[in-house]
Amino acid sequence: MPEIRCLKCNKLLFKGQFIEIEVKCPRCGHLSKMSAPERQPKSKAHAKTNNRQCHTILR
Ligand SMILES: [Zn+2]
């Protein structure tokens, strides 16, 4: 879990994930605005299609 710290005094403000936050540090009063970088998909859909076509034609 990522830790969000004050940019000015480095106080731990909270832990967790966020998209966009605006938080005022209780210690120094610095207003921190942060926005998370765009999430990149960890893995592309690697659903292997089972193309098992039956070519064997028995006559
Ligand atoms: Zn601070």
PDB file of N, CA and C and ligand atoms in Angstrom:
ATOM      1  N   MET A   1       0.849  -1.192   0.000  1.00  0.00           N
ATOM      2  CA  MET A   1       0.000   0.000   0.000  1.00  0.00           C
ATOM      3  C   MET A   1       0.890   1.250   0.000  1.00  0.00           C
ATOM      4  N   PRO A   2       0.702   2.117  -0.931  1.00  0.00           N
ATOM      5  CA  PRO A   2       1.575   3.294  -1.018  1.00  0.00           C
ATOM      6  C   PRO A   2       1.307   4.279   0.114  1.00  0.00           C
ATOM      7  N   GLU A   3       2.368   4.902   0.556  1.00  0.00           N
ATOM      8  CA  GLU A   3       2.243   5.895   1.617  1.00  0.00           C
ATOM      9  C   GLU A   3       2.258   7.296   1.008  1.00  0.00           C
ATOM     10  N   ILE A   4       1.324   8.090   1.441  1.00  0.00           N
ATOM     11  CA  ILE A   4       1.257   9.464   0.959  1.00  0.00           C
ATOM     12  C   ILE A   4       1.811  10.362   2.049  1.00  0.00           C
ATOM     13  N   ARG A   5       2.878  11.037   1.720  1.00  0.00           N
ATOM     14  CA  ARG A   5       3.514  11.906   2.705  1.00  0.00           C
ATOM     15  C   ARG A   5       3.422  13.358   2.267  1.00  0.00           C
ATOM     16  N   CYS A   6       3.484  14.215   3.281  1.00  0.00           N
ATOM     17  CA  CYS A   6       3.468  15.654   3.015  1.00  0.00           C
ATOM     18  C   CYS A   6       4.722  16.023   2.221  1.00  0.00           C
ATOM     19  N   LEU A   7       4.510  16.817   1.200  1.00  0.00           N
ATOM     20  CA  LEU A   7       5.638  17.185   0.348  1.00  0.00           C
ATOM     21  C   LEU A   7       6.598  18.128   1.066  1.00  0.00           C
ATOM     22  N   LYS A   8       6.109  18.771   2.102  1.00  0.00           N
ATOM     23  CA  LYS A   8       6.913  19.788   2.763  1.00  0.00           C
ATOM     24  C   LYS A   8       7.649  19.218   3.980  1.00  0.00           C
ATOM     25  N   CYS A   9       6.888  18.593   4.874  1.00  0.00           N
ATOM     26  CA  CYS A   9       7.514  18.129   6.108  1.00  0.00           C
ATOM     27  C   CYS A   9       7.628  16.610   6.170  1.00  0.00           C
ATOM     28  N   ASN A  10       7.139  15.958   5.182  1.00  0.00           N
ATOM     29  CA  ASN A  10       7.273  14.505   5.062  1.00  0.00           C
ATOM     30  C   ASN A  10       6.476  13.741   6.114  1.00  0.00           C
ATOM     31  N   LYS A  11       5.489  14.372   6.649  1.00  0.00           N
ATOM     32  CA  LYS A  11       4.618  13.647   7.573  1.00  0.00           C
ATOM     33  C   LYS A  11       3.731  12.690   6.801  1.00  0.00           C
ATOM     34  N   LEU A  12       3.552  11.519   7.383  1.00  0.00           N
ATOM     35  CA  LEU A  12       2.682  10.539   6.735  1.00  0.00           C
ATOM     36  C   LEU A  12       1.234  10.999   6.848  1.00  0.00           C
ATOM     37  N   LEU A  13       0.631  11.224   5.709  1.00  0.00           N
ATOM     38  CA  LEU A  13      -0.741  11.716   5.718  1.00  0.00           C
ATOM     39  C   LEU A  13      -1.740  10.576   5.684  1.00  0.00           C
ATOM     40  N   PHE A  14      -1.542   9.675   4.784  1.00  0.00           N
ATOM     41  CA  PHE A  14      -2.382   8.483   4.787  1.00  0.00           C
ATOM     42  C   PHE A  14      -1.758   7.427   3.902  1.00  0.00           C
ATOM     43  N   LYS A  15      -2.314   6.271   4.021  1.00  0.00           N
ATOM     44  CA  LYS A  15      -1.877   5.172   3.179  1.00  0.00           C
ATOM     45  C   LYS A  15      -3.042   4.728   2.321  1.00  0.00           C
ATOM     46  N   GLY A  16      -2.722   4.337   1.166  1.00  0.00           N
ATOM     47  CA  GLY A  16      -3.772   3.821   0.310  1.00  0.00           C
ATOM     48  C   GLY A  16      -3.587   4.272  -1.122  1.00  0.00           C
ATOM     49  N   GLN A  17      -4.539   3.893  -1.907  1.00  0.00           N
ATOM     50  CA  GLN A  17      -4.483   4.247  -3.316  1.00  0.00           C
ATOM     51  C   GLN A  17      -5.468   5.372  -3.577  1.00  0.00           C
ATOM     52  N   PHE A  18      -5.124   6.196  -4.513  1.00  0.00           N
ATOM     53  CA  PHE A  18      -5.967   7.343  -4.811  1.00  0.00           C
ATOM     54  C   PHE A  18      -5.852   7.655  -6.283  1.00  0.00           C
ATOM     55  N   ILE A  19      -6.804   8.394  -6.744  1.00  0.00           N
ATOM     56  CA  ILE A  19      -6.757   8.880  -8.123  1.00  0.00           C
ATOM     57  C   ILE A  19      -6.328  10.338  -8.100  1.00  0.00           C
ATOM     58  N   GLU A  20      -7.002  11.094  -7.271  1.00  0.00           N
ATOM     59  CA  GLU A  20      -6.658  12.495  -7.147  1.00  0.00           C
ATOM     60  C   GLU A  20      -7.037  12.942  -5.737  1.00  0.00           C
ATOM     61  N   ILE A  21      -6.095  13.573  -5.060  1.00  0.00           N
ATOM     62  CA  ILE A  21      -6.371  13.989  -3.686  1.00  0.00           C
ATOM     63  C   ILE A  21      -5.928  15.427  -3.481  1.00  0.00           C
ATOM     64  N   GLU A  22      -6.505  15.991  -2.466  1.00  0.00           N
ATOM     65  CA  GLU A  22      -6.076  17.309  -2.008  1.00  0.00           C
ATOM     66  C   GLU A  22      -6.163  17.244  -0.496  1.00  0.00           C
ATOM     67  N   VAL A  23      -5.023  17.274   0.160  1.00  0.00           N
ATOM     68  CA  VAL A  23      -5.020  17.071   1.598  1.00  0.00           C
ATOM     69  C   VAL A  23      -4.134  18.124   2.258  1.00  0.00           C
ATOM     70  N   LYS A  24      -4.633  18.598   3.372  1.00  0.00           N
ATOM     71  CA  LYS A  24      -3.889  19.612   4.098  1.00  0.00           C
ATOM     72  C   LYS A  24      -3.155  18.935   5.245  1.00  0.00           C
ATOM     73  N   CYS A  25      -1.887  19.191   5.296  1.00  0.00           N
ATOM     74  CA  CYS A  25      -1.079  18.551   6.324  1.00  0.00           C
ATOM     75  C   CYS A  25      -1.439  19.122   7.694  1.00  0.00           C
ATOM     76  N   PRO A  26      -1.738  18.255   8.670  1.00  0.00           N
ATOM     77  CA  PRO A  26      -2.089  18.758  10.000  1.00  0.00           C
ATOM     78  C   PRO A  26      -0.896  19.342  10.745  1.00  0.00           C
ATOM     79  N   ARG A  27       0.284  19.003  10.307  1.00  0.00           N
ATOM     80  CA  ARG A  27       1.462  19.492  11.027  1.00  0.00           C
ATOM     81  C   ARG A  27       1.898  20.876  10.541  1.00  0.00           C
ATOM     82  N   CYS A  28       2.107  20.962   9.230  1.00  0.00           N
ATOM     83  CA  CYS A  28       2.659  22.215   8.716  1.00  0.00           C
ATOM     84  C   CYS A  28       1.646  23.026   7.910  1.00  0.00           C
ATOM     85  N   GLY A  29       0.502  22.414   7.656  1.00  0.00           N
ATOM     86  CA  GLY A  29      -0.538  23.155   6.960  1.00  0.00           C
ATOM     87  C   GLY A  29      -0.344  23.254   5.459  1.00  0.00           C
ATOM     88  N   HIS A  30       0.617  22.499   4.951  1.00  0.00           N
ATOM     89  CA  HIS A  30       0.860  22.533   3.520  1.00  0.00           C
ATOM     90  C   HIS A  30      -0.237  21.768   2.790  1.00  0.00           C
ATOM     91  N   LEU A  31      -0.744  22.390   1.763  1.00  0.00           N
ATOM     92  CA  LEU A  31      -1.795  21.738   0.988  1.00  0.00           C
ATOM     93  C   LEU A  31      -1.153  20.917  -0.122  1.00  0.00           C
ATOM     94  N   SER A  32      -1.344  19.642  -0.021  1.00  0.00           N
ATOM     95  CA  SER A  32      -0.754  18.747  -1.016  1.00  0.00           C
ATOM     96  C   SER A  32      -1.810  18.324  -2.014  1.00  0.00           C
ATOM     97  N   LYS A  33      -1.468  18.534  -3.246  1.00  0.00           N
ATOM     98  CA  LYS A  33      -2.351  18.049  -4.312  1.00  0.00           C
ATOM     99  C   LYS A  33      -1.589  17.006  -5.084  1.00  0.00           C
ATOM    100  N   MET A  34      -2.200  15.884  -5.202  1.00  0.00           N
ATOM    101  CA  MET A  34      -1.524  14.809  -5.930  1.00  0.00           C
ATOM    102  C   MET A  34      -2.528  14.101  -6.811  1.00  0.00           C
ATOM    103  N   SER A  35      -2.034  13.659  -7.901  1.00  0.00           N
ATOM    104  CA  SER A  35      -2.861  12.815  -8.749  1.00  0.00           C
ATOM    105  C   SER A  35      -2.024  11.623  -9.167  1.00  0.00           C
ATOM    106  N   ALA A  36      -2.655  10.503  -9.107  1.00  0.00           N
ATOM    107  CA  ALA A  36      -1.939   9.269  -9.395  1.00  0.00           C
ATOM    108  C   ALA A  36      -1.647   9.179 -10.882  1.00  0.00           C
ATOM    109  N   PRO A  37      -0.519   8.622 -11.208  1.00  0.00           N
ATOM    110  CA  PRO A  37      -0.244   8.383 -12.624  1.00  0.00           C
ATOM    111  C   PRO A  37      -1.227   7.373 -13.179  1.00  0.00           C
ATOM    112  N   GLU A  38      -1.433   7.492 -14.440  1.00  0.00           N
ATOM    113  CA  GLU A  38      -2.396   6.593 -15.051  1.00  0.00           C
ATOM    114  C   GLU A  38      -1.964   5.151 -14.892  1.00  0.00           C
ATOM    115  N   ARG A  39      -2.906   4.411 -14.487  1.00  0.00           N
ATOM    116  CA  ARG A  39      -2.579   3.000 -14.296  1.00  0.00           C
ATOM    117  C   ARG A  39      -2.374   2.313 -15.629  1.00  0.00           C
ATOM    118  N   GLN A  40      -1.324   1.563 -15.642  1.00  0.00           N
ATOM    119  CA  GLN A  40      -1.090   0.791 -16.857  1.00  0.00           C
ATOM    120  C   GLN A  40      -1.560  -0.627 -16.608  1.00  0.00           C
ATOM    121  N   PRO A  41      -2.230  -1.133 -17.556  1.00  0.00           N
ATOM    122  CA  PRO A  41      -2.677  -2.515 -17.380  1.00  0.00           C
ATOM    123  C   PRO A  41      -1.484  -3.439 -17.218  1.00  0.00           C
ATOM    124  N   LYS A  42      -1.530  -4.192 -16.144  1.00  0.00           N
ATOM    125  CA  LYS A  42      -0.375  -5.032 -15.848  1.00  0.00           C
ATOM    126  C   LYS A  42      -0.122  -6.059 -16.939  1.00  0.00           C
ATOM    127  N   SER A  43      -1.173  -6.627 -17.376  1.00  0.00           N
ATOM    128  CA  SER A  43      -0.992  -7.656 -18.398  1.00  0.00           C
ATOM    129  C   SER A  43      -2.127  -7.558 -19.400  1.00  0.00           C
ATOM    130  N   LYS A  44      -1.741  -7.644 -20.603  1.00  0.00           N
ATOM    131  CA  LYS A  44      -2.770  -7.648 -21.628  1.00  0.00           C
ATOM    132  C   LYS A  44      -3.569  -8.939 -21.528  1.00  0.00           C
ATOM    133  N   ALA A  45      -4.753  -8.826 -21.990  1.00  0.00           N
ATOM    134  CA  ALA A  45      -5.614 -10.006 -21.942  1.00  0.00           C
ATOM    135  C   ALA A  45      -4.948 -11.125 -22.716  1.00  0.00           C
ATOM    136  N   HIS A  46      -4.472 -12.052 -21.939  1.00  0.00           N
ATOM    137  CA  HIS A  46      -3.742 -13.140 -22.584  1.00  0.00           C
ATOM    138  C   HIS A  46      -4.574 -14.410 -22.627  1.00  0.00           C
ATOM    139  N   ALA A  47      -5.817 -14.164 -22.914  1.00  0.00           N
ATOM    140  CA  ALA A  47      -6.693 -15.323 -23.009  1.00  0.00           C
ATOM    141  C   ALA A  47      -6.356 -16.074 -24.293  1.00  0.00           C
ATOM    142  N   LYS A  48      -5.775 -17.184 -24.068  1.00  0.00           N
ATOM    143  CA  LYS A  48      -5.417 -17.990 -25.241  1.00  0.00           C
ATOM    144  C   LYS A  48      -6.663 -18.677 -25.776  1.00  0.00           C
ATOM    145  N   THR A  49      -6.916 -18.347 -26.988  1.00  0.00           N
ATOM    146  CA  THR A  49      -8.086 -18.974 -27.586  1.00  0.00           C
ATOM    147  C   THR A  49      -7.722 -20.372 -28.046  1.00  0.00           C
ATOM    148  N   ASN A  50      -8.471 -21.242 -27.550  1.00  0.00           N
ATOM    149  CA  ASN A  50      -8.218 -22.634 -27.937  1.00  0.00           C
ATOM    150  C   ASN A  50      -8.884 -22.920 -29.274  1.00  0.00           C
ATOM    151  N   ASN A  51      -8.084 -22.705 -30.268  1.00  0.00           N
ATOM    152  CA  ASN A  51      -8.606 -22.989 -31.598  1.00  0.00           C
ATOM    153  C   ASN A  51      -8.325 -24.436 -31.964  1.00  0.00           C
ATOM    154  N   ARG A  52      -9.017 -25.237 -31.276  1.00  0.00           N
ATOM    155  CA  ARG A  52      -8.831 -26.662 -31.580  1.00  0.00           C
ATOM    156  C   ARG A  52      -9.887 -27.076 -32.589  1.00  0.00           C
ATOM    157  N   GLN A  53      -9.480 -26.960 -33.801  1.00  0.00           N
ATOM    158  CA  GLN A  53     -10.426 -27.350 -34.844  1.00  0.00           C
ATOM    159  C   GLN A  53     -10.120 -28.775 -35.260  1.00  0.00           C
ATOM    160  N   CYS A  54     -11.149 -29.484 -35.350  1.00  0.00           N
ATOM    161  CA  CYS A  54     -10.969 -30.899 -35.689  1.00  0.00           C
ATOM    162  C   CYS A  54     -10.864 -31.043 -37.205  1.00  0.00           C
ATOM    163  N   HIS A  55      -9.648 -31.313 -37.616  1.00  0.00           N
ATOM    164  CA  HIS A  55      -9.440 -31.450 -39.064  1.00  0.00           C
ATOM    165  C   HIS A  55      -9.514 -32.887 -39.527  1.00  0.00           C
ATOM    166  N   THR A  56      -9.546 -33.738 -38.572  1.00  0.00           N
ATOM    167  CA  THR A  56      -9.528 -35.155 -38.973  1.00  0.00           C
ATOM    168  C   THR A  56     -10.926 -35.584 -39.420  1.00  0.00           C
ATOM    169  N   ILE A  57     -10.965 -35.922 -40.633  1.00  0.00           N
ATOM    170  CA  ILE A  57     -12.239 -36.397 -41.174  1.00  0.00           C
ATOM    171  C   ILE A  57     -12.060 -37.854 -41.533  1.00  0.00           C
ATOM    172  N   LEU A  58     -12.743 -38.672 -40.845  1.00  0.00           N
ATOM    173  CA  LEU A  58     -12.594 -40.100 -41.078  1.00  0.00           C
ATOM    174  C   LEU A  58     -13.638 -40.556 -42.068  1.00  0.00           C
ATOM    175  N   ARG A  59     -13.130 -41.191 -43.098  1.00  0.00           N
ATOM    176  CA  ARG A  59     -14.059 -41.709 -44.079  1.00  0.00           C
ATOM    177  C   ARG A  59     -13.963 -43.201 -44.177  1.00  0.00           C
TER     178      ARG A  59
HETATM  179 ZN    ZN B   1       3.518  18.872   6.337  1.00  0.00          ZN
END
